[in-house]
Amino acid sequence: MQSVPIAWRLGVTQSMMLLRLQKDITESVGLEDEMDAPSITSSLLVGTDIPQGGDEFILERANPMGADSGWFVGCSDTLVNYNDESNLIRISVYQAILNWPRIAPFLALPQGCRIDLLRANTLFTRGGSPLEIKPGSFVEAFSKRNTSR
């Protein structure tokens, strides 16, 4: 894993690009009014079996409380029991984004959302029900572009 402390940089370009991606994704599934990006200093839980640089994840957001963003990040094909605390570690949102940049655009989705971030496609659910991807949205266009390769 890459290390902390936070390496602050001059300028806002990267932050603005990330916020734009997060906005486009929340709008794509009709949750723009509930967009809730965590602070990079907030924490989240990750499965101990996630390889550095891994690219298939399950992201699930519970109720954020205090410094806890509510996010859990695990492997999509795990054999590990994530209900066992010994299989989880708490790290900062910043550290998680450094280690697994692919998760960053999804972290502004609100409580109750789950994202199955797979190589072939991305599935969005909330409360166990699929979220419809709006026609003409960023996610639809991105998905079409990736499946045509």
Coordinates of N, CA and C in Angstrom, one line a residue:
M1 N 0.8 -1.2 0.0 CA 0.0 0.0 0.0 C 0.9 1.2 0.0
Q2 N 0.4 2.3 -0.7 CA 1.1 3.5 -0.6 C 0.9 4.2 0.7
S3 N 1.8 5.1 1.0 CA 1.8 5.6 2.4 C 1.0 7.0 2.5
V4 N 0.8 7.3 3.8 CA 0.3 8.5 4.2 C 1.4 9.2 5.0
P5 N 1.6 10.4 5.2 CA 0.6 11.5 5.2 C 0.2 12.0 3.8
I6 N -0.8 12.8 3.8 CA -1.3 13.4 2.6 C -0.2 14.2 2.0
A7 N 0.0 14.0 0.7 CA 0.9 14.9 -0.1 C 0.1 15.9 -0.8
W8 N 0.0 17.1 -0.2 CA -0.8 18.2 -0.7 C -0.1 18.8 -1.9
R9 N -0.8 19.2 -2.9 CA -0.3 19.7 -4.2 C -1.0 21.1 -4.4
L10 N -0.2 22.0 -5.1 CA -0.8 23.3 -5.5 C -1.8 23.0 -6.6
G11 N -2.8 23.8 -6.6 CA -3.8 23.7 -7.7 C -5.0 22.9 -7.3
V12 N -6.0 23.0 -8.1 CA -7.3 22.3 -7.9 C -7.7 21.4 -9.0
T13 N -6.8 21.2 -10.0 CA -7.2 20.5 -11.2 C -7.7 19.1 -10.9
Q14 N -6.9 18.3 -10.2 CA -7.2 16.9 -9.9 C -8.5 16.8 -9.1
S15 N -8.6 17.7 -8.1 CA -9.8 17.7 -7.3 C -11.1 18.0 -8.1
M16 N -11.0 19.0 -9.0 CA -12.1 19.4 -9.8 C -12.5 18.2 -10.8
M17 N -11.5 17.6 -11.3 CA -11.8 16.4 -12.2 C -12.5 15.3 -11.5
L18 N -12.0 15.0 -10.3 CA -12.7 14.0 -9.5 C -14.1 14.4 -9.1
L19 N -14.3 15.6 -8.6 CA -15.7 16.0 -8.3 C -16.6 16.0 -9.5
R20 N -16.1 16.3 -10.7 CA -16.9 16.2 -11.9 C -17.3 14.8 -12.2
L21 N -16.3 13.9 -12.1 CA -16.6 12.4 -12.3 C -17.7 12.0 -11.3
Q22 N -17.5 12.3 -10.0 CA -18.5 11.9 -9.0 C -19.8 12.5 -9.3
K23 N -19.9 13.7 -9.7 CA -21.2 14.3 -10.1 C -21.8 13.6 -11.3
D24 N -21.0 13.3 -12.3 CA -21.6 12.7 -13.5 C -22.1 11.3 -13.1
I25 N -21.4 10.6 -12.2 CA -21.9 9.2 -11.9 C -23.1 9.3 -11.0
T26 N -23.2 10.2 -10.1 CA -24.4 10.3 -9.3 C -25.6 10.7 -10.1
E27 N -25.4 11.6 -11.1 CA -26.5 12.0 -12.0 C -26.9 10.8 -12.9
S28 N -25.9 10.0 -13.3 CA -26.2 8.9 -14.2 C -27.2 7.9 -13.6
V29 N -27.3 7.8 -12.3 CA -28.2 6.9 -11.6 C -29.3 7.6 -10.9
G30 N -29.5 8.9 -11.1 CA -30.6 9.6 -10.6 C -30.4 10.0 -9.1
L31 N -29.2 10.1 -8.6 CA -29.0 10.4 -7.2 C -28.2 11.7 -7.0
E32 N -28.3 12.6 -8.0 CA -27.5 13.8 -7.9 C -27.9 14.7 -6.7
D33 N -29.2 14.6 -6.2 CA -29.6 15.4 -5.1 C -29.1 14.8 -3.7
E34 N -28.6 13.6 -3.8 CA -28.1 12.9 -2.6 C -26.5 12.8 -2.6
M35 N -25.9 13.4 -3.5 CA -24.4 13.3 -3.6 C -23.8 13.6 -2.3
D36 N -22.9 12.7 -1.9 CA -22.3 12.8 -0.5 C -20.9 12.4 -0.5
A37 N -20.0 13.2 -1.0 CA -18.5 12.9 -1.1 C -17.9 12.9 0.3
P38 N -17.2 11.9 0.7 CA -16.5 11.9 2.0 C -15.2 12.8 1.9
S39 N -14.8 13.2 3.0 CA -13.5 13.9 3.1 C -12.4 12.9 2.9
I40 N -11.3 13.3 2.3 CA -10.2 12.3 2.2 C -9.6 11.9 3.5
T41 N -9.9 12.7 4.6 CA -9.4 12.3 5.9 C -10.3 11.3 6.6
S42 N -11.5 11.1 6.1 CA -12.5 10.1 6.6 C -11.9 8.8 6.5
S43 N -12.5 7.8 7.2 CA -12.0 6.4 7.1 C -13.0 5.6 6.3
L44 N -12.5 4.4 5.9 CA -13.4 3.4 5.3 C -12.8 2.0 5.6
L45 N -13.6 1.0 5.4 CA -13.1 -0.4 5.7 C -12.7 -1.1 4.4
V46 N -11.6 -1.8 4.4 CA -11.3 -2.6 3.2 C -11.0 -4.0 3.6
G47 N -11.2 -4.9 2.7 CA -10.9 -6.3 2.9 C -9.4 -6.5 2.9
T48 N -8.9 -7.4 3.8 CA -7.5 -7.6 3.9 C -6.9 -8.3 2.6
D49 N -7.8 -8.9 1.8 CA -7.4 -9.6 0.6 C -7.3 -8.8 -0.7
I50 N -7.6 -7.5 -0.6 CA -7.5 -6.7 -1.8 C -6.1 -6.5 -2.2
P51 N -5.7 -7.0 -3.4 CA -4.4 -6.7 -3.9 C -4.1 -5.3 -4.3
Q52 N -2.9 -4.8 -4.0 CA -2.6 -3.4 -4.5 C -2.7 -3.4 -6.0
G53 N -3.4 -2.4 -6.5 CA -3.6 -2.3 -8.0 C -4.7 -3.2 -8.5
G54 N -5.4 -3.9 -7.6 CA -6.6 -4.7 -8.0 C -7.6 -3.8 -8.8
D55 N -8.4 -4.4 -9.6 CA -9.3 -3.6 -10.4 C -10.7 -4.1 -10.5
E56 N -11.1 -5.1 -9.6 CA -12.5 -5.6 -9.5 C -12.9 -5.5 -8.0
F57 N -13.9 -4.7 -7.8 CA -14.3 -4.4 -6.4 C -15.8 -4.5 -6.2
I58 N -16.1 -4.6 -4.9 CA -17.4 -4.4 -4.4 C -17.3 -3.2 -3.5
L59 N -18.1 -2.2 -3.7 CA -18.1 -1.0 -2.9 C -19.5 -0.9 -2.3
E60 N -19.6 -0.7 -1.0 CA -21.0 -0.7 -0.3 C -20.9 0.4 0.7
R61 N -21.9 1.2 0.7 CA -21.9 2.3 1.7 C -23.1 2.2 2.7
A62 N -22.6 2.1 4.0 CA -23.5 2.2 5.1 C -23.7 3.6 5.6
N63 N -24.3 3.8 6.7 CA -24.6 5.1 7.2 C -23.2 5.8 7.7
P64 N -22.8 6.9 7.1 CA -21.6 7.6 7.6 C -21.8 8.1 9.0
M65 N -20.8 7.9 9.8 CA -20.9 8.4 11.2 C -19.6 9.0 11.6
G66 N -19.6 10.3 12.0 CA -18.4 10.9 12.4 C -17.3 10.9 11.3
A67 N -16.1 10.4 11.7 CA -15.0 10.3 10.7 C -15.1 9.0 9.8
D68 N -16.1 8.2 10.0 CA -16.3 7.0 9.2 C -17.2 7.3 8.0
S69 N -16.6 7.2 6.8 CA -17.4 7.5 5.6 C -18.5 6.6 5.3
G70 N -18.5 5.4 6.0 CA -19.6 4.5 5.7 C -19.2 3.5 4.6
W71 N -18.1 3.7 3.9 CA -17.7 2.9 2.8 C -17.0 1.6 3.2
F72 N -17.3 0.5 2.5 CA -16.6 -0.7 2.6 C -16.1 -1.1 1.2
V73 N -14.9 -1.5 1.0 CA -14.4 -1.9 -0.3 C -13.8 -3.3 -0.1
G74 N -14.3 -4.2 -0.9 CA -13.9 -5.6 -0.9 C -13.6 -6.1 -2.3
C75 N -13.0 -7.3 -2.4 CA -12.8 -8.0 -3.7 C -14.1 -8.6 -4.2
S76 N -14.3 -8.5 -5.5 CA -15.5 -9.1 -6.1 C -15.5 -10.6 -6.0
D77 N -14.4 -11.2 -6.0 CA -14.3 -12.7 -6.1 C -13.7 -13.2 -4.8
T78 N -14.0 -12.7 -3.7 CA -13.3 -13.1 -2.4 C -13.8 -14.4 -1.9
L79 N -12.9 -15.0 -1.2 CA -13.2 -16.3 -0.5 C -13.2 -15.9 1.0
V80 N -12.9 -14.7 1.3 CA -12.8 -14.2 2.7 C -14.1 -13.8 3.3
N81 N -14.4 -14.1 4.6 CA -15.6 -13.7 5.2 C -15.4 -12.2 5.7
Y82 N -16.0 -11.3 5.1 CA -15.9 -9.9 5.5 C -16.7 -9.6 6.7
N83 N -17.5 -10.5 7.2 CA -18.2 -10.2 8.4 C -17.4 -10.5 9.6
D84 N -16.2 -11.1 9.4 CA -15.2 -11.3 10.5 C -14.3 -10.1 10.5
E85 N -14.3 -9.4 11.6 CA -13.5 -8.2 11.8 C -12.0 -8.4 11.5
S86 N -11.5 -9.6 11.7 CA -10.0 -9.8 11.4 C -9.7 -9.8 10.0
N87 N -10.7 -9.8 9.1 CA -10.5 -9.7 7.7 C -10.7 -8.3 7.1
L88 N -10.8 -7.3 8.0 CA -11.0 -5.9 7.6 C -9.9 -5.0 8.2
I89 N -9.6 -4.0 7.5 CA -8.7 -2.9 8.0 C -9.4 -1.6 7.8
R90 N -9.1 -0.6 8.7 CA -9.7 0.7 8.5 C -8.5 1.6 8.0
I91 N -8.7 2.3 6.9 CA -7.7 3.2 6.4 C -8.5 4.5 6.0
S92 N -7.7 5.5 5.6 CA -8.3 6.8 5.2 C -8.8 6.6 3.8
V93 N -9.8 7.5 3.4 CA -10.3 7.5 2.0 C -9.1 7.9 1.1
Y94 N -8.2 8.8 1.6 CA -7.1 9.2 0.8 C -6.2 8.0 0.5
Q95 N -5.9 7.2 1.5 CA -5.0 6.0 1.2 C -5.7 5.0 0.3
A96 N -7.0 4.8 0.4 CA -7.7 3.9 -0.4 C -7.7 4.4 -1.9
I97 N -7.8 5.7 -2.1 CA -7.8 6.2 -3.5 C -6.4 6.1 -4.1
L98 N -5.3 6.3 -3.2 CA -4.0 6.1 -3.7 C -3.8 4.6 -4.1
N99 N -4.2 3.7 -3.3 CA -4.0 2.3 -3.6 C -4.9 1.7 -4.7
W100 N -6.1 2.2 -4.8 CA -7.1 1.7 -5.8 C -7.8 2.9 -6.4
P101 N -7.2 3.6 -7.3 CA -7.8 4.8 -7.9 C -9.1 4.6 -8.6
R102 N -9.3 3.4 -9.0 CA -10.6 3.1 -9.8 C -11.8 3.3 -8.9
I103 N -11.7 3.3 -7.6 CA -12.9 3.4 -6.7 C -13.3 4.9 -6.6
A104 N -12.4 5.8 -6.8 CA -12.6 7.2 -6.4 C -13.9 7.9 -7.0
P105 N -14.2 7.6 -8.3 CA -15.4 8.3 -8.9 C -16.7 7.9 -8.3
F106 N -16.7 6.8 -7.5 CA -18.0 6.2 -7.0 C -18.2 6.6 -5.5
L107 N -17.3 7.3 -4.9 CA -17.3 7.5 -3.5 C -18.3 8.6 -3.0
A108 N -18.9 9.3 -4.0 CA -19.9 10.3 -3.6 C -21.3 9.8 -3.7
L109 N -21.5 8.5 -4.0 CA -22.8 7.9 -4.0 C -23.3 7.8 -2.5
P110 N -24.6 8.0 -2.3 CA -25.1 8.0 -1.0 C -25.2 6.7 -0.3
Q111 N -25.5 6.8 1.0 CA -25.8 5.6 1.9 C -26.8 4.6 1.2
G112 N -26.5 3.3 1.4 CA -27.4 2.3 0.8 C -27.0 1.8 -0.6
C113 N -26.0 2.5 -1.2 CA -25.6 2.1 -2.5 C -24.5 1.0 -2.5
R114 N -24.6 0.2 -3.5 CA -23.6 -0.8 -3.7 C -23.2 -0.8 -5.2
I115 N -21.9 -0.9 -5.4 CA -21.3 -0.9 -6.8 C -20.5 -2.1 -7.0
D116 N -20.9 -2.9 -7.9 CA -20.0 -4.1 -8.3 C -19.2 -3.6 -9.5
L117 N -18.0 -3.3 -9.2 CA -17.1 -2.7 -10.2 C -16.2 -3.8 -10.8
L118 N -16.7 -4.3 -12.0 CA -16.0 -5.4 -12.6 C -15.4 -4.9 -13.9
R119 N -14.5 -5.8 -14.5 CA -13.8 -5.4 -15.7 C -14.8 -5.2 -16.8
A120 N -15.8 -6.1 -17.0 CA -16.7 -6.1 -18.1 C -17.8 -5.1 -17.9
N121 N -18.2 -4.8 -16.7 CA -19.3 -3.8 -16.5 C -19.4 -3.4 -15.1
T122 N -20.2 -2.4 -14.8 CA -20.4 -1.9 -13.5 C -21.9 -1.9 -13.1
L123 N -22.2 -2.5 -12.0 CA -23.6 -2.7 -11.6 C -23.8 -1.8 -10.4
F124 N -24.9 -1.1 -10.4 CA -25.3 -0.2 -9.3 C -26.6 -0.7 -8.7
T125 N -26.6 -0.8 -7.4 CA -27.8 -1.1 -6.7 C -28.0 -0.2 -5.4
R126 N -29.2 -0.1 -5.0 CA -29.4 0.6 -3.7 C -30.5 -0.2 -3.0
G127 N -30.3 -0.5 -1.7 CA -31.2 -1.3 -1.0 C -31.6 -2.6 -1.6
G128 N -30.6 -3.2 -2.4 CA -30.9 -4.4 -3.0 C -31.5 -4.4 -4.4
S129 N -32.0 -3.2 -4.8 CA -32.7 -3.0 -6.0 C -31.7 -2.3 -7.1
P130 N -31.8 -2.8 -8.3 CA -30.9 -2.2 -9.3 C -31.2 -0.7 -9.5
L131 N -30.2 0.1 -9.7 CA -30.4 1.5 -10.1 C -30.4 1.6 -11.6
E132 N -31.4 2.3 -12.2 CA -31.4 2.4 -13.6 C -30.4 3.5 -14.0
I133 N -29.7 3.2 -15.1 CA -28.7 4.1 -15.6 C -29.5 5.0 -16.7
K134 N -29.5 6.3 -16.5 CA -30.2 7.2 -17.4 C -29.7 7.1 -18.8
P135 N -30.6 7.1 -19.8 CA -30.2 7.1 -21.2 C -29.5 8.4 -21.5
G136 N -28.4 8.3 -22.2 CA -27.6 9.5 -22.6 C -26.7 10.0 -21.5
S137 N -26.6 9.3 -20.4 CA -25.8 9.7 -19.2 C -24.3 9.3 -19.4
F138 N -23.5 9.9 -18.6 CA -22.1 9.6 -18.6 C -21.8 8.1 -18.4
V139 N -22.4 7.5 -17.5 CA -22.2 6.0 -17.3 C -22.6 5.2 -18.5
E140 N -23.7 5.6 -19.1 CA -24.2 4.8 -20.3 C -23.2 5.0 -21.4
A141 N -22.7 6.2 -21.7 CA -21.7 6.5 -22.7 C -20.4 5.8 -22.4
F142 N -20.0 5.8 -21.2 CA -18.7 5.2 -20.8 C -18.8 3.7 -21.0
S143 N -19.9 3.1 -20.6 CA -20.1 1.7 -20.8 C -20.2 1.3 -22.2
K144 N -20.8 2.0 -23.1 CA -20.9 1.7 -24.5 C -19.5 1.8 -25.1
R145 N -18.7 2.8 -24.7 CA -17.4 3.0 -25.2 C -16.5 1.8 -24.8
N146 N -16.6 1.3 -23.6 CA -15.8 0.2 -23.1 C -16.2 -1.1 -23.7
T147 N -17.5 -1.3 -24.0 CA -17.9 -2.6 -24.6 C -17.6 -2.7 -26.0
S148 N -17.4 -1.6 -26.7 CA -17.1 -1.6 -28.1 C -15.7 -1.8 -28.4
R149 N -14.8 -1.9 -27.4 CA -13.4 -2.1 -27.6 C -13.1 -3.5 -27.9

